[in-house]
């Protein structure tokens, strides 16, 4: 397979004024819209601002929250659309239209079937990865999340290097780790009988595959690669390095778009519609400060760096309404080194032998709560005039020797000297000595330690209920009883690591209906214009119902948009 010049895929593609049925702006979950449109017989073109294919999907964990899907049915979970509908009614609680949730639920099964038909991907259930609010009516303690099995990216041929890189650096030894694997590998020092066979399996798959010329990926990398492979197989052209400039309208209808490629403006006429799937405004600090918080730091988002709200603003210029602009897929993370990016924290907050304090030296949240709720609590305090000015995760020697930290420090590995030098981490032989290093009140901090240790010893967090939810316990340590999320901090050295509020992308955007059609302020439809993924306002309003709900709604609404465009 020859390499395409000038960012055009496949080789031989020419970027010039053209006419297609469906124009998709964004090569992340937008690829699902392209595949669905192509299957319906539409001519499709994808344009992508970045040089890479995959968007924030490739940088994600790759999980998909898909209630009552064929994957769950095959696993015998007993999930139904009625149960999922009751759950979404409860957790969305009027922050988005019920029609949006219903549209997602009704088309989820068809979307996963379409992806199975049109891509080499195969999916599996993430057993016991509970919904984020499983105690709510209709909530599932066993979970509705699935993910792509490890995927051989060698099928991309010479285009493999055009896949958007992931958040974390690939391991030196090829090893495709799924989210289900990670749960147990994180406990390798505590449950070696459970973790080591998985590690051996994945190393054998990665190394053995490399010997045979295969390159196995997992998580968001696998999902994006699988979508990319499907697009290549379908012969759908992708123009990378091609940002959107403006939409073209005829009367009240959107009829195409103007894009730029190599400094030239190109007009693409779209007979059936334009699908905006260009991500959120993750790295547009002017917008983030206006709609969310003036305290948000630059380059703290883990979303793709080309997500600057272009499509959202261009949609507004044509009269589109916006919703949920205060919201993001918030994600607490380890503070970055100077010039670097935040480091992922997933299980760390749930594991026993740790707790989180703010600048007052006090706890302020159930540390094990889902990451979006965590961020919402931080910003709620800011709005109430009691801001979280700094956050620190505190842990002891046993914690450091037992668990993976920040996705890169394995049990017993020392915290890098660069972290200490940058003031991101501190170490002390006593908790009392740790307080002044963080610049927090010593006595208040020690009072927090005493209260936390007493609660942890009893296995009952009376302040924030950590460990009561089935979701909390998913990333706990089952060898610790009576509460897998709580253990007193006893033996030094003790550590404090600075945290920041990061995110996986924004989730406020263009207002869309249950058919993915963009709406005006008066509720009328902007004919010919669709919005999906993080370019559209979250279908679930101000909530995150379960792991993978962000990627799943992008894929499902991509499918919905294509079906609607096909009958125009």
PDB file of C-alpha atoms in Angstrom, residues 368-524:
ATOM      1  CA  UNK A 368     -13.388   6.939  44.543  1.00  0.00           C
ATOM      2  CA  UNK A 369     -16.282   8.712  42.842  1.00  0.00           C
ATOM      3  CA  UNK A 370     -16.405   8.795  39.046  1.00  0.00           C
ATOM      4  CA  UNK A 371     -14.092  11.356  37.523  1.00  0.00           C
ATOM      5  CA  UNK A 372     -16.769  13.644  36.048  1.00  0.00           C
ATOM      6  CA  UNK A 373     -18.511  13.956  39.420  1.00  0.00           C
ATOM      7  CA  UNK A 374     -15.136  14.680  41.006  1.00  0.00           C
ATOM      8  CA  UNK A 375     -14.546  17.630  38.687  1.00  0.00           C
ATOM      9  CA  UNK A 376     -18.077  18.903  39.098  1.00  0.00           C
ATOM     10  CA  UNK A 377     -17.592  18.957  42.881  1.00  0.00           C
ATOM     11  CA  UNK A 378     -14.355  20.942  42.509  1.00  0.00           C
ATOM     12  CA  UNK A 379     -16.052  23.558  40.327  1.00  0.00           C
ATOM     13  CA  UNK A 380     -19.158  23.644  42.507  1.00  0.00           C
ATOM     14  CA  UNK A 381     -16.970  24.715  45.408  1.00  0.00           C
ATOM     15  CA  UNK A 382     -15.462  27.456  43.260  1.00  0.00           C
ATOM     16  CA  UNK A 383     -18.912  28.782  42.360  1.00  0.00           C
ATOM     17  CA  UNK A 384     -19.842  28.775  46.052  1.00  0.00           C
ATOM     18  CA  UNK A 385     -16.824  30.930  46.933  1.00  0.00           C
ATOM     19  CA  UNK A 386     -14.865  28.092  48.561  1.00  0.00           C
ATOM     20  CA  UNK A 387     -12.425  27.125  45.793  1.00  0.00           C
ATOM     21  CA  UNK A 388     -10.138  24.109  45.790  1.00  0.00           C
ATOM     22  CA  UNK A 389      -6.857  25.943  45.330  1.00  0.00           C
ATOM     23  CA  UNK A 390      -4.663  22.857  45.501  1.00  0.00           C
ATOM     24  CA  UNK A 391      -5.203  19.088  45.698  1.00  0.00           C
ATOM     25  CA  UNK A 392      -2.876  16.413  47.048  1.00  0.00           C
ATOM     26  CA  UNK A 393      -3.176  12.657  47.122  1.00  0.00           C
ATOM     27  CA  UNK A 394      -1.565  11.305  50.298  1.00  0.00           C
ATOM     28  CA  UNK A 395      -0.362   7.711  50.629  1.00  0.00           C
ATOM     29  CA  UNK A 396       2.033   5.530  52.569  1.00  0.00           C
ATOM     30  CA  UNK A 397       4.819   3.090  51.812  1.00  0.00           C
ATOM     31  CA  UNK A 398       2.507   0.080  51.557  1.00  0.00           C
ATOM     32  CA  UNK A 399       0.371   1.860  48.949  1.00  0.00           C
ATOM     33  CA  UNK A 400       3.434   2.779  46.851  1.00  0.00           C
ATOM     34  CA  UNK A 401       4.737  -0.789  47.084  1.00  0.00           C
ATOM     35  CA  UNK A 402       1.390  -2.312  46.139  1.00  0.00           C
ATOM     36  CA  UNK A 403      -0.119  -0.500  43.161  1.00  0.00           C
ATOM     37  CA  UNK A 404       0.587   1.079  39.781  1.00  0.00           C
ATOM     38  CA  UNK A 405       0.640   4.883  39.973  1.00  0.00           C
ATOM     39  CA  UNK A 406       0.038   7.402  37.174  1.00  0.00           C
ATOM     40  CA  UNK A 407       0.078   4.608  34.608  1.00  0.00           C
ATOM     41  CA  UNK A 408       3.865   4.420  34.698  1.00  0.00           C
ATOM     42  CA  UNK A 409       5.167   3.677  38.190  1.00  0.00           C
ATOM     43  CA  UNK A 410       4.910  -0.014  38.988  1.00  0.00           C
ATOM     44  CA  UNK A 411       4.881  -1.292  42.574  1.00  0.00           C
ATOM     45  CA  UNK A 412       8.123  -0.478  44.448  1.00  0.00           C
ATOM     46  CA  UNK A 413       9.404   1.735  41.638  1.00  0.00           C
ATOM     47  CA  UNK A 414      10.722   5.017  43.074  1.00  0.00           C
ATOM     48  CA  UNK A 415       8.893   8.229  42.281  1.00  0.00           C
ATOM     49  CA  UNK A 416      11.093  10.072  39.727  1.00  0.00           C
ATOM     50  CA  UNK A 417      13.443  12.718  41.088  1.00  0.00           C
ATOM     51  CA  UNK A 418      12.005  15.157  38.540  1.00  0.00           C
ATOM     52  CA  UNK A 419       8.677  15.040  40.386  1.00  0.00           C
ATOM     53  CA  UNK A 420      10.340  16.073  43.643  1.00  0.00           C
ATOM     54  CA  UNK A 421      12.438  18.729  41.936  1.00  0.00           C
ATOM     55  CA  UNK A 422       9.343  20.253  40.335  1.00  0.00           C
ATOM     56  CA  UNK A 423       7.369  20.308  43.577  1.00  0.00           C
ATOM     57  CA  UNK A 424       4.879  17.763  42.262  1.00  0.00           C
ATOM     58  CA  UNK A 425       5.785  15.189  44.911  1.00  0.00           C
ATOM     59  CA  UNK A 426       7.045  15.261  48.489  1.00  0.00           C
ATOM     60  CA  UNK A 427       8.256  12.528  50.803  1.00  0.00           C
ATOM     61  CA  UNK A 428       8.608  12.528  54.576  1.00  0.00           C
ATOM     62  CA  UNK A 429       9.113  10.001  57.350  1.00  0.00           C
ATOM     63  CA  UNK A 430       6.090  11.348  59.205  1.00  0.00           C
ATOM     64  CA  UNK A 431       2.754  12.770  58.151  1.00  0.00           C
ATOM     65  CA  UNK A 432       3.375  15.781  60.377  1.00  0.00           C
ATOM     66  CA  UNK A 433       6.515  16.605  58.400  1.00  0.00           C
ATOM     67  CA  UNK A 434       4.608  16.299  55.115  1.00  0.00           C
ATOM     68  CA  UNK A 435       2.175  19.131  55.883  1.00  0.00           C
ATOM     69  CA  UNK A 436       4.567  22.124  55.634  1.00  0.00           C
ATOM     70  CA  UNK A 437       6.029  20.716  52.426  1.00  0.00           C
ATOM     71  CA  UNK A 438       2.573  21.004  50.851  1.00  0.00           C
ATOM     72  CA  UNK A 439       1.993  24.383  52.471  1.00  0.00           C
ATOM     73  CA  UNK A 440      -1.128  23.254  54.348  1.00  0.00           C
ATOM     74  CA  UNK A 441      -2.046  23.727  58.054  1.00  0.00           C
ATOM     75  CA  UNK A 442      -0.285  21.036  60.071  1.00  0.00           C
ATOM     76  CA  UNK A 443      -2.848  20.573  62.845  1.00  0.00           C
ATOM     77  CA  UNK A 444      -5.832  20.514  60.500  1.00  0.00           C
ATOM     78  CA  UNK A 445      -4.053  17.972  58.317  1.00  0.00           C
ATOM     79  CA  UNK A 446      -3.201  15.748  61.273  1.00  0.00           C
ATOM     80  CA  UNK A 447      -6.805  15.939  62.438  1.00  0.00           C
ATOM     81  CA  UNK A 448      -7.838  14.730  58.988  1.00  0.00           C
ATOM     82  CA  UNK A 449      -5.342  11.866  59.229  1.00  0.00           C
ATOM     83  CA  UNK A 450      -6.684  10.781  62.616  1.00  0.00           C
ATOM     84  CA  UNK A 451     -10.297  10.902  61.458  1.00  0.00           C
ATOM     85  CA  UNK A 452      -9.550   9.121  58.195  1.00  0.00           C
ATOM     86  CA  UNK A 453      -7.514   6.393  59.882  1.00  0.00           C
ATOM     87  CA  UNK A 454     -10.260   5.735  62.418  1.00  0.00           C
ATOM     88  CA  UNK A 455     -12.884   5.523  59.664  1.00  0.00           C
ATOM     89  CA  UNK A 456     -10.665   3.309  57.523  1.00  0.00           C
ATOM     90  CA  UNK A 457      -9.990   0.919  60.385  1.00  0.00           C
ATOM     91  CA  UNK A 458     -13.738   0.552  60.879  1.00  0.00           C
ATOM     92  CA  UNK A 459     -14.304   0.208  57.125  1.00  0.00           C
ATOM     93  CA  UNK A 460     -16.892   2.977  57.136  1.00  0.00           C
ATOM     94  CA  UNK A 461     -16.325   6.442  55.699  1.00  0.00           C
ATOM     95  CA  UNK A 462     -19.008   8.367  57.515  1.00  0.00           C
ATOM     96  CA  UNK A 463     -17.945  11.644  55.917  1.00  0.00           C
ATOM     97  CA  UNK A 464     -18.055  10.808  52.186  1.00  0.00           C
ATOM     98  CA  UNK A 465     -19.204   7.147  51.991  1.00  0.00           C
ATOM     99  CA  UNK A 466     -16.168   5.918  50.083  1.00  0.00           C
ATOM    100  CA  UNK A 467     -16.565   2.259  49.259  1.00  0.00           C
ATOM    101  CA  UNK A 468     -20.328   2.045  49.659  1.00  0.00           C
ATOM    102  CA  UNK A 469     -21.035   2.072  45.926  1.00  0.00           C
ATOM    103  CA  UNK A 470     -20.369  -0.990  43.797  1.00  0.00           C
ATOM    104  CA  UNK A 471     -18.650   1.385  41.384  1.00  0.00           C
ATOM    105  CA  UNK A 472     -16.188   2.534  44.074  1.00  0.00           C
ATOM    106  CA  UNK A 473     -15.212  -1.059  44.773  1.00  0.00           C
ATOM    107  CA  UNK A 474     -14.445  -1.943  41.145  1.00  0.00           C
ATOM    108  CA  UNK A 475     -11.015  -0.310  41.446  1.00  0.00           C
ATOM    109  CA  UNK A 476     -10.554  -1.219  45.102  1.00  0.00           C
ATOM    110  CA  UNK A 477      -8.286  -3.906  46.552  1.00  0.00           C
ATOM    111  CA  UNK A 478     -10.331  -7.033  47.373  1.00  0.00           C
ATOM    112  CA  UNK A 479      -7.576  -8.285  49.712  1.00  0.00           C
ATOM    113  CA  UNK A 480      -8.397  -5.419  52.084  1.00  0.00           C
ATOM    114  CA  UNK A 481     -11.390  -5.912  54.375  1.00  0.00           C
ATOM    115  CA  UNK A 482     -13.977  -4.921  55.420  1.00  0.00           C
ATOM    116  CA  UNK A 483     -13.830  -2.120  52.824  1.00  0.00           C
ATOM    117  CA  UNK A 484     -11.639  -2.597  49.716  1.00  0.00           C
ATOM    118  CA  UNK A 485     -11.305   1.190  49.321  1.00  0.00           C
ATOM    119  CA  UNK A 486     -10.158   2.025  52.864  1.00  0.00           C
ATOM    120  CA  UNK A 487      -7.042   1.299  54.921  1.00  0.00           C
ATOM    121  CA  UNK A 488      -5.371   3.442  57.586  1.00  0.00           C
ATOM    122  CA  UNK A 489      -2.023   5.014  56.710  1.00  0.00           C
ATOM    123  CA  UNK A 490       0.535   3.617  59.140  1.00  0.00           C
ATOM    124  CA  UNK A 491       4.153   3.211  58.140  1.00  0.00           C
ATOM    125  CA  UNK A 492       6.367   5.756  56.436  1.00  0.00           C
ATOM    126  CA  UNK A 493       7.776   7.047  54.348  1.00  0.00           C
ATOM    127  CA  UNK A 494       4.666   8.987  53.426  1.00  0.00           C
ATOM    128  CA  UNK A 495       4.076  10.742  50.117  1.00  0.00           C
ATOM    129  CA  UNK A 496       2.083  13.666  48.776  1.00  0.00           C
ATOM    130  CA  UNK A 497       1.561  14.084  45.031  1.00  0.00           C
ATOM    131  CA  UNK A 498       0.023  17.225  43.572  1.00  0.00           C
ATOM    132  CA  UNK A 499      -3.134  16.804  41.524  1.00  0.00           C
ATOM    133  CA  UNK A 500      -4.816  19.007  38.925  1.00  0.00           C
ATOM    134  CA  UNK A 501      -8.236  19.068  37.339  1.00  0.00           C
ATOM    135  CA  UNK A 502      -7.807  17.751  33.815  1.00  0.00           C
ATOM    136  CA  UNK A 503     -10.425  16.380  31.428  1.00  0.00           C
ATOM    137  CA  UNK A 504     -10.926  13.965  28.561  1.00  0.00           C
ATOM    138  CA  UNK A 505     -12.526  16.719  26.507  1.00  0.00           C
ATOM    139  CA  UNK A 506     -15.381  19.176  26.801  1.00  0.00           C
ATOM    140  CA  UNK A 507     -18.965  17.948  26.407  1.00  0.00           C
ATOM    141  CA  UNK A 508     -20.885  21.136  25.819  1.00  0.00           C
ATOM    142  CA  UNK A 509     -21.593  21.959  22.212  1.00  0.00           C
ATOM    143  CA  UNK A 510     -24.171  22.406  19.492  1.00  0.00           C
ATOM    144  CA  UNK A 511     -27.721  21.555  20.464  1.00  0.00           C
ATOM    145  CA  UNK A 512     -28.898  18.491  18.546  1.00  0.00           C
ATOM    146  CA  UNK A 513     -32.043  16.374  18.501  1.00  0.00           C
ATOM    147  CA  UNK A 514     -32.607  12.616  18.643  1.00  0.00           C
ATOM    148  CA  UNK A 515     -31.662  12.375  14.944  1.00  0.00           C
ATOM    149  CA  UNK A 516     -28.382  14.257  15.485  1.00  0.00           C
ATOM    150  CA  UNK A 517     -29.771  17.262  13.581  1.00  0.00           C
ATOM    151  CA  UNK A 518     -28.467  20.614  14.789  1.00  0.00           C
ATOM    152  CA  UNK A 519     -31.097  22.954  16.232  1.00  0.00           C
ATOM    153  CA  UNK A 520     -31.481  26.718  16.333  1.00  0.00           C
ATOM    154  CA  UNK A 521     -32.335  28.656  19.470  1.00  0.00           C
ATOM    155  CA  UNK A 522     -36.028  28.527  18.563  1.00  0.00           C
ATOM    156  CA  UNK A 523     -35.878  24.732  18.312  1.00  0.00           C
ATOM    157  CA  UNK A 524     -36.155  24.536  14.536  1.00  0.00           C
TER     158      UNK A 524
END
